[in-house]
JSON list of C-alpha atoms in Angstrom, two decimals:
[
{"chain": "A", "resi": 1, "resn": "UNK", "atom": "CA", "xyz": [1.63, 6.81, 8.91]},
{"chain": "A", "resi": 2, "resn": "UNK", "atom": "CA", "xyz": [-1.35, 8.85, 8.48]},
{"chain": "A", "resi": 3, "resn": "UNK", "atom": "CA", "xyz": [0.17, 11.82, 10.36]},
{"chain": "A", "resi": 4, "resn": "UNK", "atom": "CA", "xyz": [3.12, 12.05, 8.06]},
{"chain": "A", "resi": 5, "resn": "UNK", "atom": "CA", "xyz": [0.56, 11.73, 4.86]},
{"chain": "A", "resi": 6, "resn": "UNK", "atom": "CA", "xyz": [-1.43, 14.65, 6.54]},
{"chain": "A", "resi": 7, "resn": "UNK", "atom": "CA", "xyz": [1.77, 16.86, 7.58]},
{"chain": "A", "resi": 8, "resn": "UNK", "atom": "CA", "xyz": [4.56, 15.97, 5.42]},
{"chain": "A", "resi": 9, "resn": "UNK", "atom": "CA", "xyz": [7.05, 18.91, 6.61]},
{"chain": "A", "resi": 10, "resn": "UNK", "atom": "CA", "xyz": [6.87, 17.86, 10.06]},
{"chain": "A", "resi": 11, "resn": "UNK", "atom": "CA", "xyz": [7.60, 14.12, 9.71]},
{"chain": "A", "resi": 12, "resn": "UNK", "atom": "CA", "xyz": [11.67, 13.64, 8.64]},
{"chain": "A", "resi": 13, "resn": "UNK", "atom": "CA", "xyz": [11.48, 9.49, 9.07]},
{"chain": "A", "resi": 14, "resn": "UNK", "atom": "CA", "xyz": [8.25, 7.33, 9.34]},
{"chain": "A", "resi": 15, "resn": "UNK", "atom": "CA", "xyz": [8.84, 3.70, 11.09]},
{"chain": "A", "resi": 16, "resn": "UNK", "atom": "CA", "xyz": [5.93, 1.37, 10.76]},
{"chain": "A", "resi": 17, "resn": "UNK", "atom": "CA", "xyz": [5.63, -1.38, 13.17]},
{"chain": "A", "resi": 18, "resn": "UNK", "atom": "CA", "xyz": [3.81, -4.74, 11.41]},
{"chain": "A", "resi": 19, "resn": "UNK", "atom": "CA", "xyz": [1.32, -2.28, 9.96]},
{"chain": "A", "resi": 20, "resn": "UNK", "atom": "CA", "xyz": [-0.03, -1.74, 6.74]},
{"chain": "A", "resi": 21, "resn": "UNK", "atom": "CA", "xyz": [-3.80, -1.17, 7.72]},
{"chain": "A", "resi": 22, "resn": "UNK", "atom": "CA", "xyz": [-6.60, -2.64, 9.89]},
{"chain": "A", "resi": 23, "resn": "UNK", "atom": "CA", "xyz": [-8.39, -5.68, 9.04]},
{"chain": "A", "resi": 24, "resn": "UNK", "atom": "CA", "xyz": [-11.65, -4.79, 6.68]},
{"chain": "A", "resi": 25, "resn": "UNK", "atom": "CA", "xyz": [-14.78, -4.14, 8.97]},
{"chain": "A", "resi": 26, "resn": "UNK", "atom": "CA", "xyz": [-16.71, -7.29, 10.14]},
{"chain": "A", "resi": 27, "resn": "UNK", "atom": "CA", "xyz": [-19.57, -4.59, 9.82]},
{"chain": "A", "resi": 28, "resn": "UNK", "atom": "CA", "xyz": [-19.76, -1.34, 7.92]},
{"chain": "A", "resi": 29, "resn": "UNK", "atom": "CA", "xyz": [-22.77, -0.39, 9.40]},
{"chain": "A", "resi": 30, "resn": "UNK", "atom": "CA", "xyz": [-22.16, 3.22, 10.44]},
{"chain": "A", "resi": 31, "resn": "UNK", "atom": "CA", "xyz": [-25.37, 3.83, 12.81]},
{"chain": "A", "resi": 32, "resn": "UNK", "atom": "CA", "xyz": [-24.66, 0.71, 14.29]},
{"chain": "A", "resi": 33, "resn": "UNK", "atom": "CA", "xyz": [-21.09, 1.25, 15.03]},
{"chain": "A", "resi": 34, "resn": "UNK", "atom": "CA", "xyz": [-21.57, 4.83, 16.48]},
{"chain": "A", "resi": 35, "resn": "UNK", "atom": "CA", "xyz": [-24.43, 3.51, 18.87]},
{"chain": "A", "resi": 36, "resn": "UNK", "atom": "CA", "xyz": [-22.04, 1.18, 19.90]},
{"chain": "A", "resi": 37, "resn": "UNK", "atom": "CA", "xyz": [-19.95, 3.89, 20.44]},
{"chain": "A", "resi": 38, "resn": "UNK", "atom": "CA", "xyz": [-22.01, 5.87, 22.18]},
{"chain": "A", "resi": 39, "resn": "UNK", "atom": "CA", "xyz": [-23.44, 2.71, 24.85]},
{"chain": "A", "resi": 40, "resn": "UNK", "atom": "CA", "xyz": [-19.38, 2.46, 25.50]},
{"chain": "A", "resi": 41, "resn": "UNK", "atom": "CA", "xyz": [-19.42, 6.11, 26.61]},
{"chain": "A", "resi": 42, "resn": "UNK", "atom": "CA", "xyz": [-21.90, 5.14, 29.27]},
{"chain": "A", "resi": 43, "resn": "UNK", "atom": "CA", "xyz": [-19.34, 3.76, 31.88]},
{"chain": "A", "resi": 44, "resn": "UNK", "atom": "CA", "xyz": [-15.89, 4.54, 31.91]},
{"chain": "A", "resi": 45, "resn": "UNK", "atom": "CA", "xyz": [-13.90, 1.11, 30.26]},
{"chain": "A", "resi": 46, "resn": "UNK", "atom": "CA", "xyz": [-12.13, -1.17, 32.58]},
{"chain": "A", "resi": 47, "resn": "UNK", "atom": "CA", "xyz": [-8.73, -3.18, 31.82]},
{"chain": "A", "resi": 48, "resn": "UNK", "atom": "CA", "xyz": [-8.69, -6.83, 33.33]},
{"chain": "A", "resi": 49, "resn": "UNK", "atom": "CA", "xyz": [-6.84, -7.32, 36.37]},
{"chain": "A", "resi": 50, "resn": "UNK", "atom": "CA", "xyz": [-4.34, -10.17, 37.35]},
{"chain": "A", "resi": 51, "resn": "UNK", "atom": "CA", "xyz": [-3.99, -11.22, 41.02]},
{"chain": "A", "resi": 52, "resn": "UNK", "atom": "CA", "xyz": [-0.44, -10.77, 41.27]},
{"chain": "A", "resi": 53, "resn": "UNK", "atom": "CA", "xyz": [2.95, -9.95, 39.24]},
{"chain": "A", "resi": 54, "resn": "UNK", "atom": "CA", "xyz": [3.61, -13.48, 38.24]},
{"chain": "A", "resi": 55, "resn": "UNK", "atom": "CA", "xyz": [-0.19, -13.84, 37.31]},
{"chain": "A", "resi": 56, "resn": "UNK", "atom": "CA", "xyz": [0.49, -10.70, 34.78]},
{"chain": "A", "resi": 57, "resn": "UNK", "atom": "CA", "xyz": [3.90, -12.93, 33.48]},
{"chain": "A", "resi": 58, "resn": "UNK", "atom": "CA", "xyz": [2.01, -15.53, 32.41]},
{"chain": "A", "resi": 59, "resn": "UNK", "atom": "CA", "xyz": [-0.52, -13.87, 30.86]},
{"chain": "A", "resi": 60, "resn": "UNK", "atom": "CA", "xyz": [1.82, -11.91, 28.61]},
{"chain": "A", "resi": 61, "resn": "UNK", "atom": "CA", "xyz": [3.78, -15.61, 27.99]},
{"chain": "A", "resi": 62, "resn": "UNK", "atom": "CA", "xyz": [0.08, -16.85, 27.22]},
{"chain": "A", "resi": 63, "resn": "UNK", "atom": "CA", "xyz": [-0.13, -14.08, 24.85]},
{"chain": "A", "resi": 64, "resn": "UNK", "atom": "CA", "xyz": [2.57, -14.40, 23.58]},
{"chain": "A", "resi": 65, "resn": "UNK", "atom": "CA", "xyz": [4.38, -17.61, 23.71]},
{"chain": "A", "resi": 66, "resn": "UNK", "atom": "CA", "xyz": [7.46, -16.29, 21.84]},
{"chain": "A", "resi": 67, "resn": "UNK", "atom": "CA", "xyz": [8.15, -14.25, 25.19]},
{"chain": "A", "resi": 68, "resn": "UNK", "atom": "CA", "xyz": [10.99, -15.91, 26.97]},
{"chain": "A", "resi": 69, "resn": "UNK", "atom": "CA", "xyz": [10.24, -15.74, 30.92]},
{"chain": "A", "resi": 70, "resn": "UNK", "atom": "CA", "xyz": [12.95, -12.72, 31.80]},
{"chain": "A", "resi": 71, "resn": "UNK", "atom": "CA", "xyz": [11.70, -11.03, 29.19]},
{"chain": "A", "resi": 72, "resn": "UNK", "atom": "CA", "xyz": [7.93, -11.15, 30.26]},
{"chain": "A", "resi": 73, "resn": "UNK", "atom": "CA", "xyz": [8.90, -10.43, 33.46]},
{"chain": "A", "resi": 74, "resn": "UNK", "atom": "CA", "xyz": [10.86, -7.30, 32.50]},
{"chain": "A", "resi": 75, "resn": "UNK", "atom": "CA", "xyz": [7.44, -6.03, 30.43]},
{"chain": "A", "resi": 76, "resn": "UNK", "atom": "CA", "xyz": [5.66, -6.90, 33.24]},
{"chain": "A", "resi": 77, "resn": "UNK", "atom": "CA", "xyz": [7.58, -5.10, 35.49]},
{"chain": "A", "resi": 78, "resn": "UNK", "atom": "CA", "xyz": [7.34, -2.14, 32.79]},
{"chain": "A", "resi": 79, "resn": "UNK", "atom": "CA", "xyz": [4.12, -2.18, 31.19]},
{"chain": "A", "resi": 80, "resn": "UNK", "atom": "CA", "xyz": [2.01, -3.45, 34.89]},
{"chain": "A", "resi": 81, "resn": "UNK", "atom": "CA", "xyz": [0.51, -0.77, 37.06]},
{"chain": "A", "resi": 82, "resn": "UNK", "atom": "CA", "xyz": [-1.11, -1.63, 40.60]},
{"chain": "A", "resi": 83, "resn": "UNK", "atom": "CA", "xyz": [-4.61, -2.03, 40.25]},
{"chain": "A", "resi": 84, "resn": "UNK", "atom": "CA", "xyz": [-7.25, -1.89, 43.38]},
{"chain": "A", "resi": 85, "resn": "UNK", "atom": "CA", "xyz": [-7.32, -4.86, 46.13]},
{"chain": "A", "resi": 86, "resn": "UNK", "atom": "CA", "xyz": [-3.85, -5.37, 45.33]},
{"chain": "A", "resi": 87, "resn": "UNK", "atom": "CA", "xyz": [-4.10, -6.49, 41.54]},
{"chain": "A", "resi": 88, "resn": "UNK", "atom": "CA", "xyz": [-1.78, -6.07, 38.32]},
{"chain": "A", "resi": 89, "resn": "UNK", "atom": "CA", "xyz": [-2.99, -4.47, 35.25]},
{"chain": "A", "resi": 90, "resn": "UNK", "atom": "CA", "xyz": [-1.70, -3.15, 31.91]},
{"chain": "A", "resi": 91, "resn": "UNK", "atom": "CA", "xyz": [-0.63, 0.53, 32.22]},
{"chain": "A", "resi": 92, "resn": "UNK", "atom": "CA", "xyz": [-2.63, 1.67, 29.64]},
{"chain": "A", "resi": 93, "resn": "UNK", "atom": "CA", "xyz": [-5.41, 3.58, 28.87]},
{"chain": "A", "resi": 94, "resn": "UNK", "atom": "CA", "xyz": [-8.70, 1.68, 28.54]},
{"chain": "A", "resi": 95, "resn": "UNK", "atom": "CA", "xyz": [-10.64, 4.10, 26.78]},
{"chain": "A", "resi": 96, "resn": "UNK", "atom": "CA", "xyz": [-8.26, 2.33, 23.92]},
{"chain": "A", "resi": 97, "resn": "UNK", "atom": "CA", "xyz": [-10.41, -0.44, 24.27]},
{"chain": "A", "resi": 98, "resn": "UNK", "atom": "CA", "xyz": [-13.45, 1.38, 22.89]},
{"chain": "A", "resi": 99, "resn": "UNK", "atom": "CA", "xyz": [-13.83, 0.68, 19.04]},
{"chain": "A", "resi": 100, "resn": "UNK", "atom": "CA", "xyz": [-13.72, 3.88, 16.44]},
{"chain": "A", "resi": 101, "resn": "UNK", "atom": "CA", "xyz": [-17.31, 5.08, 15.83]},
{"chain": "A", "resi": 102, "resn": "UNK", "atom": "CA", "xyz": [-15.52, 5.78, 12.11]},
{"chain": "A", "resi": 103, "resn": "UNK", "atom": "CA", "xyz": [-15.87, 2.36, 9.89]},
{"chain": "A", "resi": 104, "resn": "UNK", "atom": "CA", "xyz": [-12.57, 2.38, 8.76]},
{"chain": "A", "resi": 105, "resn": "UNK", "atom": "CA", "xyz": [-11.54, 2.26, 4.60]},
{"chain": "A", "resi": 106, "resn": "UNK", "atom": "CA", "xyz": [-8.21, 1.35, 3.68]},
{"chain": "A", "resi": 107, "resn": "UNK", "atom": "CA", "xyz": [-8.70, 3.53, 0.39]},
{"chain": "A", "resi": 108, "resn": "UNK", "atom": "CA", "xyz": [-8.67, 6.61, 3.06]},
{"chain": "A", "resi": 109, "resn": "UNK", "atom": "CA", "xyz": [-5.58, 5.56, 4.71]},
{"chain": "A", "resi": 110, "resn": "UNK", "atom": "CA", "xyz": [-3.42, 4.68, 1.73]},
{"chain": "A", "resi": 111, "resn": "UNK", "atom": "CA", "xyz": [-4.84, 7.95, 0.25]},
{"chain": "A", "resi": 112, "resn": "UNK", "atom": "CA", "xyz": [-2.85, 9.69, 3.19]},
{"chain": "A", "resi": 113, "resn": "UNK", "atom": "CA", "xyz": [0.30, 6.95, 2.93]},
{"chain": "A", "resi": 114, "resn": "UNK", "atom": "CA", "xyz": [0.68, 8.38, -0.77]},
{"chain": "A", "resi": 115, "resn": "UNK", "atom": "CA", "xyz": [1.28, 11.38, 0.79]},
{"chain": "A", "resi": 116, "resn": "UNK", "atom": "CA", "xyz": [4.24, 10.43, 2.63]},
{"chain": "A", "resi": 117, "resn": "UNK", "atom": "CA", "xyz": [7.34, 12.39, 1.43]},
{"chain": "A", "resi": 118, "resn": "UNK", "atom": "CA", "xyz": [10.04, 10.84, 4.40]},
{"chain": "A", "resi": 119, "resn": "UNK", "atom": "CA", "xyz": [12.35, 8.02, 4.22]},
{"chain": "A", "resi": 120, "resn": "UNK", "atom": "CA", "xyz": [9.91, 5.04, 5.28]},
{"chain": "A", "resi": 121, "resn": "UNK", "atom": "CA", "xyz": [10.81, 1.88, 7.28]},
{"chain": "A", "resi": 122, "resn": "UNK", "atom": "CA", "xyz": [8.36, -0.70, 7.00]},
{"chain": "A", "resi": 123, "resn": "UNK", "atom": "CA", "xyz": [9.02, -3.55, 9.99]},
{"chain": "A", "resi": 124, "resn": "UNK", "atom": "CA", "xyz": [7.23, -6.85, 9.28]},
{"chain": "A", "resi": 125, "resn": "UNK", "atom": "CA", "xyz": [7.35, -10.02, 12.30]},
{"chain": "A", "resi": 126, "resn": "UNK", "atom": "CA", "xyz": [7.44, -12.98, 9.77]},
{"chain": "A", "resi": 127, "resn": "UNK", "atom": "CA", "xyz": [4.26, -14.47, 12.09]},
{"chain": "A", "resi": 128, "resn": "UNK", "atom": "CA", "xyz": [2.74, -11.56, 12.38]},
{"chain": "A", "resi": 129, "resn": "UNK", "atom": "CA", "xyz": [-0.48, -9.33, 11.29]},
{"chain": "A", "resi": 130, "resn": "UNK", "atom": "CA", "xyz": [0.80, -8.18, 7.76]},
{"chain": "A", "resi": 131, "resn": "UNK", "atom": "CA", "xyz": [2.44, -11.59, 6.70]},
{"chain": "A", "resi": 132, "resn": "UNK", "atom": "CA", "xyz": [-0.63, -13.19, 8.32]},
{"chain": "A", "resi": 133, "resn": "UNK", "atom": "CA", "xyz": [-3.37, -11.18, 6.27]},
{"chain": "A", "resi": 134, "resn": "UNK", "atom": "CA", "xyz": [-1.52, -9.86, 2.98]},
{"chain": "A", "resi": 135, "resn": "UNK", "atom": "CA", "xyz": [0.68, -13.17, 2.41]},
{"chain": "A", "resi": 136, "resn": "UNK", "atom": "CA", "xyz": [-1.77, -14.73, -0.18]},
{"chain": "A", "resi": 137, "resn": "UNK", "atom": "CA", "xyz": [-2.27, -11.53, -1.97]},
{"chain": "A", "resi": 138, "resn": "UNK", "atom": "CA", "xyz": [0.56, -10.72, -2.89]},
{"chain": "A", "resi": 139, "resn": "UNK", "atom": "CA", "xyz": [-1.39, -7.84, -5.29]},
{"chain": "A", "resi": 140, "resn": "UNK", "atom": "CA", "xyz": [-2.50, -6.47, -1.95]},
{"chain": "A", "resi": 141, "resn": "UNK", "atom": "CA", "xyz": [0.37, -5.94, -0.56]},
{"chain": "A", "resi": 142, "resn": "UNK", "atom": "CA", "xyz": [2.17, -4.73, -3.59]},
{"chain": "A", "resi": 143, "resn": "UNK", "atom": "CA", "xyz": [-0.88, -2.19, -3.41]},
{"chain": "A", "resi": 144, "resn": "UNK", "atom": "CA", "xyz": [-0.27, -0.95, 0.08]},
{"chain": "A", "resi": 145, "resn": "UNK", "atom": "CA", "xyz": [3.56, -1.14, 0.01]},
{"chain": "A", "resi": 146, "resn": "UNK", "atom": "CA", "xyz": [3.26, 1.16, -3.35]},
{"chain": "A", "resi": 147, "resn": "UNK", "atom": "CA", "xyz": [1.72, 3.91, -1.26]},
{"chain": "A", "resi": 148, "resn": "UNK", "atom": "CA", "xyz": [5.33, 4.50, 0.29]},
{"chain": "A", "resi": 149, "resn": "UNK", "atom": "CA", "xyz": [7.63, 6.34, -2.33]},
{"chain": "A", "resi": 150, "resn": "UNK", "atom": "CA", "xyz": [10.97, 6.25, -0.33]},
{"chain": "A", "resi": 151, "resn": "UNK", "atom": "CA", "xyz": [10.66, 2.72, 1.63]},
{"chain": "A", "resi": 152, "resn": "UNK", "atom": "CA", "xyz": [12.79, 0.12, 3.03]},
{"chain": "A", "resi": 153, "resn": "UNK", "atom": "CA", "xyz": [11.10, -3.22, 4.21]},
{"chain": "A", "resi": 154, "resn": "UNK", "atom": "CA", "xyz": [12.51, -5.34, 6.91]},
{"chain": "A", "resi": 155, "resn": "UNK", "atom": "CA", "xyz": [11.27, -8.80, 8.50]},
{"chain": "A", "resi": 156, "resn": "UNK", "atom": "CA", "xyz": [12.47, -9.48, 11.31]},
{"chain": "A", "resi": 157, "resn": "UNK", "atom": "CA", "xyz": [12.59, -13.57, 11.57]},
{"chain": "A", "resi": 158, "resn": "UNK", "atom": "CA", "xyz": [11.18, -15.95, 14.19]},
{"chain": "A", "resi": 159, "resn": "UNK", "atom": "CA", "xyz": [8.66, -12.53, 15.69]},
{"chain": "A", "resi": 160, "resn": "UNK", "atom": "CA", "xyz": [5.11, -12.12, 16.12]},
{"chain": "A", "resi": 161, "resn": "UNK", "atom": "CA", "xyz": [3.17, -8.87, 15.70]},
{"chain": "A", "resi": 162, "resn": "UNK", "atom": "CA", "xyz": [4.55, -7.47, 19.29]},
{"chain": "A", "resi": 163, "resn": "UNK", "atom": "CA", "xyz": [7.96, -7.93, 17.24]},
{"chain": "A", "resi": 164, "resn": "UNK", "atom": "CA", "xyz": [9.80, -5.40, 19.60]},
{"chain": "A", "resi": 165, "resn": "UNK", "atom": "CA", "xyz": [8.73, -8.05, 22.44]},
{"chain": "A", "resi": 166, "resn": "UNK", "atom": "CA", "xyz": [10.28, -11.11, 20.47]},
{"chain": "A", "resi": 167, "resn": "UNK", "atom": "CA", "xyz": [13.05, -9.82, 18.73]},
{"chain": "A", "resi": 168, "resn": "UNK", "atom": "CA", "xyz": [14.41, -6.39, 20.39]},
{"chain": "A", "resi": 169, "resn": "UNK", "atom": "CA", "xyz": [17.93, -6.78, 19.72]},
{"chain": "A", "resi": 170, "resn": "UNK", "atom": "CA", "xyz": [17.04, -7.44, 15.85]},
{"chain": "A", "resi": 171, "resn": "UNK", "atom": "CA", "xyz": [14.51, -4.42, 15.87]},
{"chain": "A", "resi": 172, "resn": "UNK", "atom": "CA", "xyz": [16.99, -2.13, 17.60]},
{"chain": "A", "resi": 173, "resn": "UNK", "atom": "CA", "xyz": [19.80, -2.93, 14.98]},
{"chain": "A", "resi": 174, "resn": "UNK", "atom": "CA", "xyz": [17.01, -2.44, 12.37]},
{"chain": "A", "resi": 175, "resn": "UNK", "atom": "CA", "xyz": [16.29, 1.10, 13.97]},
{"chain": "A", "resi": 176, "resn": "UNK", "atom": "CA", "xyz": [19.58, 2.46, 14.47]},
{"chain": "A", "resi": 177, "resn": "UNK", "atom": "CA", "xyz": [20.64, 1.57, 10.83]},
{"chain": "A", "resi": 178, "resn": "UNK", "atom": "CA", "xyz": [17.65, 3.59, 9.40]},
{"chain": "A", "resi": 179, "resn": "UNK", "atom": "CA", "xyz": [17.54, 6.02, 11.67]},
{"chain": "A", "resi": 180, "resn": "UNK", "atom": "CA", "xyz": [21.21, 6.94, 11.33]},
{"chain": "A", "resi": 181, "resn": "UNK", "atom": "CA", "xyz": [20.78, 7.08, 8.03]},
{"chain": "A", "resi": 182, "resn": "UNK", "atom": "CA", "xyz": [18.58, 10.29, 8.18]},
{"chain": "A", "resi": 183, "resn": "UNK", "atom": "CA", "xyz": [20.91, 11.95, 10.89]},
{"chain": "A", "resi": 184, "resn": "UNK", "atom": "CA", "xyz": [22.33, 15.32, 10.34]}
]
């Protein structure tokens, strides 16, 4: 979302996945936060590992309980890399992990959301992070949702924040409908 505030011309659609800002900093300490930035550069981060394929399943089903078990294995099978000694872990990249050495202000962000000139699709999981931290203030989220000139806003029902995860057939229909709508 930021990206389309700060380059307008190059963004034709904007899709938004449960998003609508980070939670407020437990600490807005900026010397503190870039020293902890700076003791994270010291070794490089590591993801954890999972002894096996179907250790990895159930920790995404753990995670996520909404998963059903073909479906975790698929991700699994998708989103798992071999690790050493033989172990599973998340093909990502860990310096991800590291927290911003930037506090982060909302005021910033929606500064750049207002900025948005593209056909916006706003995806919500009705359990997940926006519902959980803007449904009692509903000012709030008037506030953020405001920033968007051109939106639509979708919830996709019975989906947690990893909504693409719980609910992919819903989220694809959601996506193609928008999406097409934009198309030459």
């Amino acid at each position: 979302g930021v990206y389309a505030g700060l380059r307008p011309e190059r963004v034709s659609q904007l899709v938004m996945m449960d998003f609508l800002g980070l939670k407020p900093p437990a600490d807005a300490d900026s010397p503190l936060l870039l020293r902890k930035w700076l003791d994270a550069q010291a070794a490089a981060p590591r993801l954890p590992t999972h002894a096996d394929h179907a250790a990895f399943v159930r920790r995404l089903r753990t995670v996520n309980p909404r998963l059903t078990p073909a479906r975790a294995d698929f991700l699994a099978r998708h989103v798992g890399r071999a690790a050493a000694e033989d172990r599973v872990e998340m093909a990502c990249d860990p310096w991800h992990k590291v927290p911003s050495p930037f506090v982060y202000r909302i005021e910033d962000v929606m500064a750049c959301w207002r900025q948005v000139q593209a056909p916006t699709l706003l995806l919500f999981a009705e359990h997940g992070y926006v519902n959980e931290r803007l449904r009692d203030d509903p000012d709030e989220l008037r506030r953020r949702l405001d920033c968007f000139a051109d939106r639509r806003v979708v919830t996709i029902a019975d989906a947690g924040h990893n909504l693409q995860h719980d609910q992919p057939e819903r989220v694809a229909a959601a996506l193609e409908d928008f999406l097409r709508e934009g198309a030459p």
